[in-house]
């Protein structure tokens, strides 16, 4: 693949200028003003949260020199860790199908950036996504000269999409979904986002509902339902180093509850329930993995307050403790290990679901054949959770008391855990194949 397009070389199409019509130009400057105001308000938050890292200037189009030597690569964008896993898998499949193509990946978050760099050494570049000022994204497009732009799961940045569209760069939405809240918000300003959705050349959606929603929002080009690539992540974990109960000093006969991707105050709830259940079930163990690793100290303090013997995962990995089998709980203070830790579980609680955070992906635990429990707030993964619930492959609870009852039931009923596990594997097996459909659909846009 030489990176050329009909009618000229790859570099000839990149004449990044203002939009061709006055309305487009006005729209660009209005959006720039809005984004500037938002950025000024948001800057103190970034400073307070320590998110102004050493590579932050990449967001202003100050990319490494190596990017200037790229030959019209495929550009894949992922926001954070979950989308980065999909981006990594997509990039690998595209490399297999187009071995001569260069591929770069951008992320928004530091955790996503770290995960991509750690697991995708075959890429031709990894960088932070540019801030959506017109002059910034125009410079990035000039530098990269992408042959195709693939964005994961519907994160819309108007100036970038308009710049790509104006320069005849195909835009593909991969693993697209429109959550309930996003749909409502987009509908309120459809007059603005209608033309943005229409700038997407190919929308590959997770479900029929997502396809109907994006069509209603203004996407008028090609729309296809390809399923959820996250069901295909099974291939990426088996065969790699995984955690077992023994990895944490637990016994094979111990019942291990893993609370994954938790938010405040879910950790306190789970730890309190664990302490009460432990009185009746001596072989019960707990692993807590907060969604945001910077909250480790806060959760550790609560474990200490409750007098629960525990270790940090880094302490175990670094071999700082011998005889650590006396610990009843492990607090995960690393990034990217949770999907492998789920293998050590007997029961999984999906965090972000007892508070209005939208839940997390139940596939990550279920693919190991583990029973999964989640709360009422799974709106970010509504389609996936509904598939599991319809098949009787997961349990949804609505309160702390219900969670306690379900945990007690599963602890004393290994047969029920086994039944849930088999159904979960069945759901995953019947929904795999999205990555192959995705690559097949975008071939003509890449080549």
PDB file of C-alpha atoms in Angstrom, residues 1-4 69-74 91-104 122-124 147 446-447:
ATOM      1  CA  UNK A   1       0.000   0.000   0.000  1.00  0.00           C
ATOM      2  CA  UNK A   2       1.499   3.279  -1.054  1.00  0.00           C
ATOM      3  CA  UNK A   3      -0.935   5.585   0.702  1.00  0.00           C
ATOM      4  CA  UNK A   4      -2.057   7.327  -2.478  1.00  0.00           C
ATOM      5  CA  UNK A  69       8.086  10.900   8.626  1.00  0.00           C
ATOM      6  CA  UNK A  70       4.862   8.875   8.596  1.00  0.00           C
ATOM      7  CA  UNK A  71       3.463   7.715   5.269  1.00  0.00           C
ATOM      8  CA  UNK A  72      -0.298   8.345   5.447  1.00  0.00           C
ATOM      9  CA  UNK A  73      -1.023   6.052   8.398  1.00  0.00           C
ATOM     10  CA  UNK A  74      -4.330   4.779   9.682  1.00  0.00           C
ATOM     11  CA  UNK A  91      -4.833  -2.109  15.085  1.00  0.00           C
ATOM     12  CA  UNK A  92      -3.482  -5.655  15.288  1.00  0.00           C
ATOM     13  CA  UNK A  93      -6.170  -6.984  12.926  1.00  0.00           C
ATOM     14  CA  UNK A  94      -5.568  -4.146  10.474  1.00  0.00           C
ATOM     15  CA  UNK A  95      -1.836  -4.902  10.529  1.00  0.00           C
ATOM     16  CA  UNK A  96      -2.631  -8.522   9.688  1.00  0.00           C
ATOM     17  CA  UNK A  97      -4.840  -7.494   6.768  1.00  0.00           C
ATOM     18  CA  UNK A  98      -2.663  -4.578   5.599  1.00  0.00           C
ATOM     19  CA  UNK A  99       0.911  -5.484   6.564  1.00  0.00           C
ATOM     20  CA  UNK A 100       2.301  -2.482   4.683  1.00  0.00           C
ATOM     21  CA  UNK A 101       0.110   0.063   6.451  1.00  0.00           C
ATOM     22  CA  UNK A 102       1.365   2.306   9.209  1.00  0.00           C
ATOM     23  CA  UNK A 103      -0.913   2.741  12.233  1.00  0.00           C
ATOM     24  CA  UNK A 104      -0.916   5.401  14.953  1.00  0.00           C
ATOM     25  CA  UNK A 122       3.895  -2.948  16.731  1.00  0.00           C
ATOM     26  CA  UNK A 123       2.361   0.536  16.318  1.00  0.00           C
ATOM     27  CA  UNK A 124       4.072   3.310  14.390  1.00  0.00           C
ATOM     28  CA  UNK A 147      -5.424   7.833   5.068  1.00  0.00           C
ATOM     29  CA  UNK A 446      -8.293   1.939   4.464  1.00  0.00           C
ATOM     30  CA  UNK A 447      -6.950   0.816   1.096  1.00  0.00           C
TER      31      UNK A 447
END
